[in-house]
PDB file of C-alpha atoms in Angstrom:
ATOM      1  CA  UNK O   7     129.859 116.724  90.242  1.00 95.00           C
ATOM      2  CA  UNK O   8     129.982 119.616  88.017  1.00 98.00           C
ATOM      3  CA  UNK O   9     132.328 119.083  84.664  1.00 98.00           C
ATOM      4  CA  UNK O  10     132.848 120.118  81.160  1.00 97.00           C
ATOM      5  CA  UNK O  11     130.642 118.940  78.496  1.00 98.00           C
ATOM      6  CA  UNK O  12     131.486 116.159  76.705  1.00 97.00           C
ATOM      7  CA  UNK O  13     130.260 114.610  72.818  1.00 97.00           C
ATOM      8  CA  UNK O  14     128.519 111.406  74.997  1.00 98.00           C
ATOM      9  CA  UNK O  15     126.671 113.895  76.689  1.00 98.00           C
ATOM     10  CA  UNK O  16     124.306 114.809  73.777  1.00 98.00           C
ATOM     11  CA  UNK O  17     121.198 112.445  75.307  1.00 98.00           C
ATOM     12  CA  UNK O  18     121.402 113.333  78.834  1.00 98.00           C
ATOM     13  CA  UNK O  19     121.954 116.997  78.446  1.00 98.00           C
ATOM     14  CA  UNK O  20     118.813 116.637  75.488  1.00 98.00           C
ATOM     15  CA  UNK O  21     116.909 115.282  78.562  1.00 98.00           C
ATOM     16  CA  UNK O  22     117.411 118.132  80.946  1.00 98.00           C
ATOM     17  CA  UNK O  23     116.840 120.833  78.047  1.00 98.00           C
ATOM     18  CA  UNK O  24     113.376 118.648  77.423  1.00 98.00           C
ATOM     19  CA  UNK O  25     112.183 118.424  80.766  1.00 98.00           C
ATOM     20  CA  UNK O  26     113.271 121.923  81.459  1.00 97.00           C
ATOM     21  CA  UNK O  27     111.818 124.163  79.193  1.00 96.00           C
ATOM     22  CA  UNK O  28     108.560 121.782  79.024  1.00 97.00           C
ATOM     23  CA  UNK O  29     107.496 122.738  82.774  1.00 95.00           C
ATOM     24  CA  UNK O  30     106.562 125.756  83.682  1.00 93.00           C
ATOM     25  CA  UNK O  31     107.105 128.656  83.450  1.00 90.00           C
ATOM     26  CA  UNK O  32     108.346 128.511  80.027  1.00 91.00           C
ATOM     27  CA  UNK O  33     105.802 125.455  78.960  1.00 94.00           C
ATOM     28  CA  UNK O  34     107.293 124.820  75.604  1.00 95.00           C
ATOM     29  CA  UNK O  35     106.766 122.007  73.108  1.00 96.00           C
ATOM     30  CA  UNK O  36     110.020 120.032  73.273  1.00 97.00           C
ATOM     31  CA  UNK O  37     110.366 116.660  72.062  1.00 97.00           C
ATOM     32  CA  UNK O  38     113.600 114.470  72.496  1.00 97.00           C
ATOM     33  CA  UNK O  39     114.309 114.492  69.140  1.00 98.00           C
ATOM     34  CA  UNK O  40     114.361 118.254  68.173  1.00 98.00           C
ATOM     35  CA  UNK O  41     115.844 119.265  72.128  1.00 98.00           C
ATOM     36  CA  UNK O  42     118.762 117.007  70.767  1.00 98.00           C
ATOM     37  CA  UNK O  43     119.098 118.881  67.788  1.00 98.00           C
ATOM     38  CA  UNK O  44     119.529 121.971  69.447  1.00 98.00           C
ATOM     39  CA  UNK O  45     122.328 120.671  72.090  1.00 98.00           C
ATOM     40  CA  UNK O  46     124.578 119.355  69.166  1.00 98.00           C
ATOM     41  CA  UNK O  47     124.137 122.176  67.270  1.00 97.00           C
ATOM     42  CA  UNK O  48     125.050 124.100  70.049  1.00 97.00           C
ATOM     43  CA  UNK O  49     128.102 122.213  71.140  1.00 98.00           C
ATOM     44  CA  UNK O  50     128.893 121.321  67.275  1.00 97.00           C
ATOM     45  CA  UNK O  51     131.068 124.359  66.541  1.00 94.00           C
ATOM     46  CA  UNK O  52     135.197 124.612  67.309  1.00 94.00           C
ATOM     47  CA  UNK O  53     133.969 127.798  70.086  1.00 96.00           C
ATOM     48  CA  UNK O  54     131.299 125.616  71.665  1.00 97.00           C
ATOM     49  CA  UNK O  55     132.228 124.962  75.429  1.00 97.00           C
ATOM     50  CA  UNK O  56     129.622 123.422  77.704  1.00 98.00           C
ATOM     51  CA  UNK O  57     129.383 121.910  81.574  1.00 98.00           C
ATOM     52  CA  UNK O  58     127.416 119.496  82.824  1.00 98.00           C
ATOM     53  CA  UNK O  59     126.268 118.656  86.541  1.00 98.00           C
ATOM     54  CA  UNK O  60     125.892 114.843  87.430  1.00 98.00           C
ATOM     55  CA  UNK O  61     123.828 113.455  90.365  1.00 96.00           C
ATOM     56  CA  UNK O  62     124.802 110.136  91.394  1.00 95.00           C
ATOM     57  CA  UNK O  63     125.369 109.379  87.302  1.00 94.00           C
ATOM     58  CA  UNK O  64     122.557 111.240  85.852  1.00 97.00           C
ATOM     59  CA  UNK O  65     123.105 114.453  84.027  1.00 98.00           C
ATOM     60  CA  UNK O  66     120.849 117.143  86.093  1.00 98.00           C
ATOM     61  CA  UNK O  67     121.665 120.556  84.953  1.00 98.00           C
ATOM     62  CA  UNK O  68     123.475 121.655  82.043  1.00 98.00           C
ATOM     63  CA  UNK O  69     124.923 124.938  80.496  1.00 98.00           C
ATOM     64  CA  UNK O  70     125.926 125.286  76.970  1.00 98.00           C
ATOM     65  CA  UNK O  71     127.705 128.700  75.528  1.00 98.00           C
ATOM     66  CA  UNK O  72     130.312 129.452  73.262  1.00 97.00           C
ATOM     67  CA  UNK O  73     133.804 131.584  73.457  1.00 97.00           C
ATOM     68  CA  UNK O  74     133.673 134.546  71.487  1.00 96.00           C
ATOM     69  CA  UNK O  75     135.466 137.471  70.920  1.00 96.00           C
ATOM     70  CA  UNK O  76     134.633 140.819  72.005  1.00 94.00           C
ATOM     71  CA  UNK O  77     136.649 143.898  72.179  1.00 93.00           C
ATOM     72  CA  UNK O  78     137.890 143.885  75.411  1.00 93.00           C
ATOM     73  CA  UNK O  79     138.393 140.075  75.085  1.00 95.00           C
ATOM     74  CA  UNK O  80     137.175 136.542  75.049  1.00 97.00           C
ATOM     75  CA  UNK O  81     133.065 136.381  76.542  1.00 97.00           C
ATOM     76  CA  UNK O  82     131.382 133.298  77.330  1.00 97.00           C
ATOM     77  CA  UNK O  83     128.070 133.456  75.696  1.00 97.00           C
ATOM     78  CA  UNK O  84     125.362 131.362  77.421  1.00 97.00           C
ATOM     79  CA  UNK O  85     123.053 129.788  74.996  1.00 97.00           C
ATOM     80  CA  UNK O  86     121.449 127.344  77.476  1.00 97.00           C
ATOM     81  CA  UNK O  87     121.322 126.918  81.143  1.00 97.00           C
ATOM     82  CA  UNK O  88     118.871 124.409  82.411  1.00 96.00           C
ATOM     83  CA  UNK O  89     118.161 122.406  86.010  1.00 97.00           C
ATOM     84  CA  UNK O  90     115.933 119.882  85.851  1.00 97.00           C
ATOM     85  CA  UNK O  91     112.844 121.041  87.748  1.00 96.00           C
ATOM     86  CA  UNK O  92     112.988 118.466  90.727  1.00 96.00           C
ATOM     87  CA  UNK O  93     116.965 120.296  91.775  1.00 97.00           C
ATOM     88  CA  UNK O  94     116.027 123.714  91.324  1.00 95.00           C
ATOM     89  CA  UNK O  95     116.343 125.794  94.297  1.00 93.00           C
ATOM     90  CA  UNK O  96     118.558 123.297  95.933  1.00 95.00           C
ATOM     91  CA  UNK O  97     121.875 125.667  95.122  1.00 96.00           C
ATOM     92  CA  UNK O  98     123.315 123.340  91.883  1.00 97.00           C
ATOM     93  CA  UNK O  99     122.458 126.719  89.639  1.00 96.00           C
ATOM     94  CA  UNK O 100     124.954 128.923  91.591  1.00 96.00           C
ATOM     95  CA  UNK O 101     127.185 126.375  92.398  1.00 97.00           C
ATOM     96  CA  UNK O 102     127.535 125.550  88.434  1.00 97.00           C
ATOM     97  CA  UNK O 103     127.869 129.444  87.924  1.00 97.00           C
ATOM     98  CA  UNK O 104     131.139 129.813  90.959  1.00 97.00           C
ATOM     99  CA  UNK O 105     132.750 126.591  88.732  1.00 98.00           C
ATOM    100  CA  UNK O 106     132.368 127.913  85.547  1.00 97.00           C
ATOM    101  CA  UNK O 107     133.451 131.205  86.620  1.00 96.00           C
ATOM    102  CA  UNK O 108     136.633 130.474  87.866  1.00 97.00           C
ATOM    103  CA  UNK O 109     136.910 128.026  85.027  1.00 97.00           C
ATOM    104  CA  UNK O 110     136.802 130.533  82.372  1.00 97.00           C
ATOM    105  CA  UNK O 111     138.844 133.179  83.833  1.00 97.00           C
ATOM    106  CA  UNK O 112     141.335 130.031  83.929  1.00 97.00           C
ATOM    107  CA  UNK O 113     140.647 130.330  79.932  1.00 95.00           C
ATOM    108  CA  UNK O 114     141.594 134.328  79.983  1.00 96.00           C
ATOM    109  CA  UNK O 115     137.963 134.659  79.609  1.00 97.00           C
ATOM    110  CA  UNK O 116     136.997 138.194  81.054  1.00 96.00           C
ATOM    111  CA  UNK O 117     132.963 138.008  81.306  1.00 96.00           C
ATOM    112  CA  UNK O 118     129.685 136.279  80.670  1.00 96.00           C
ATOM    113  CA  UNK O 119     126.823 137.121  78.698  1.00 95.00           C
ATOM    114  CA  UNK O 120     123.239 135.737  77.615  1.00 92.00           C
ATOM    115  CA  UNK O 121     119.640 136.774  77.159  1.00 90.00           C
ATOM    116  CA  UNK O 122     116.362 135.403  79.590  1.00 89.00           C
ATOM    117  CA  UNK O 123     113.302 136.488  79.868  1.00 86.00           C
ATOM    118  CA  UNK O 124     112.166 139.382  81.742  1.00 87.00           C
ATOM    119  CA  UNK O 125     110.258 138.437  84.879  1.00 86.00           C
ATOM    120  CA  UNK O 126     110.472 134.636  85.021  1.00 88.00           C
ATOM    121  CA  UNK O 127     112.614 132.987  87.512  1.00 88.00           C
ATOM    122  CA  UNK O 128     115.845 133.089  85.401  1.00 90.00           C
ATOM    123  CA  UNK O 129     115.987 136.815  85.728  1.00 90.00           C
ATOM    124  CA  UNK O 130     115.777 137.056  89.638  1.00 92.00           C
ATOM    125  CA  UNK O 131     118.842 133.958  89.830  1.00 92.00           C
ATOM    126  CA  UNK O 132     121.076 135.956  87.415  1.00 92.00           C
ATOM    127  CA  UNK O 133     120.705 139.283  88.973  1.00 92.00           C
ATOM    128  CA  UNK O 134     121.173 136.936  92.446  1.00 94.00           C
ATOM    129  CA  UNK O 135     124.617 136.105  91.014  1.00 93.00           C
ATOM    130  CA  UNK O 136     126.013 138.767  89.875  1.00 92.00           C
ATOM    131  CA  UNK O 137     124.595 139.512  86.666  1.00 92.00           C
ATOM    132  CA  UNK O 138     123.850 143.241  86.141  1.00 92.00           C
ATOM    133  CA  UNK O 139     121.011 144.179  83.202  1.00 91.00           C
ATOM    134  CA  UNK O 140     122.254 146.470  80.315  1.00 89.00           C
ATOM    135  CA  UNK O 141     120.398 149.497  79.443  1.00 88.00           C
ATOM    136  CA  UNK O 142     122.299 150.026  76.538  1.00 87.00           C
ATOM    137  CA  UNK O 143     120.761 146.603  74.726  1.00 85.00           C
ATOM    138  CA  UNK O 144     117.682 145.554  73.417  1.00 84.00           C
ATOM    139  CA  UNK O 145     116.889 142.009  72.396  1.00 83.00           C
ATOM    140  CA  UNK O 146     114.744 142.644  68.912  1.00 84.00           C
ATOM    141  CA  UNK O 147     113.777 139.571  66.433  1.00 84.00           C
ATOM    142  CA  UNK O 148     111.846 138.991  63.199  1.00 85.00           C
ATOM    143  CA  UNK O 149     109.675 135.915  62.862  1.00 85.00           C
ATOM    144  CA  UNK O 150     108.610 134.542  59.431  1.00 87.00           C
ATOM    145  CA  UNK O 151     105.102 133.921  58.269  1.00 79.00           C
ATOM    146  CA  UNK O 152     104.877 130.937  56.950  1.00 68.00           C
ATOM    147  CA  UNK O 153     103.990 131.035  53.024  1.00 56.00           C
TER     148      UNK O 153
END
């Protein structure tokens, strides 16, 4: 069952960001306490709207964005979109993407947006679903030494 986020959410959609981006490919070093920090900081502001999808009571994939405005109109920004590694390729990822779709343009939102990595798996399912690349953008960031 595929539904909006909700505050009691926080540990169960922590859980599928943890177990996510732990496995490959991404292999990071999440722990449950900072992979909860980042969902309620990302559903913590007024233009935070996320979705969850439940298996028999358990949260199992998750996507977590925020309404902005652009110049043509309200985007959906996706910050996070994450499937447990045991249901990926079983369909919930698309099926999560038609839902939210037609439950933003409900909202008089007119697109959605995000960055992934170039060549993992994430790229092939969003050009799969509709998702065109931009050739007028390039993601650029500045890390910090640490003094």
């Amino acid at each position: 069952m595929i539904r909006g986020y909700e505050t009691s959410d926080l540990s169960g959609a922590a859980e599928v960001f943890k177990e996510t981006f732990t496995a490959p490919p991404w292999k990071e070093k999440w722990n449950s306490e900072n992979a909860e920090q980042r969902v309620f900081e990302l559903m913590d502001a007024p233009q935070s709207m996320g979705y969850v999808c439940e298996e028999e009571g358990r949260i199992v994939a998750i996507v977590l964005g925020r309404k902005l405005t652009y110049l043509r109109g309200p985007e959906y920004v996706i910050d996070e979109f994450c499937v447990l590694p045991e249901f990926q390729n079983q369909g919930i990822g698309t099926e999560m993407l038609e839902y939210i779709r037609a439950d933003l343009i409900h909202h008089g939102i007119i697109a959605m947006v995000l960055l992934t990595t170039k060549g993992y798996p994430s790229e092939k399912f969003y050009l799969k679903n509709g998702f065109e690349q931009s050739e007028d953008m390039i993601f650029m960031y500045n890390v910090f030494d640490k003094i």
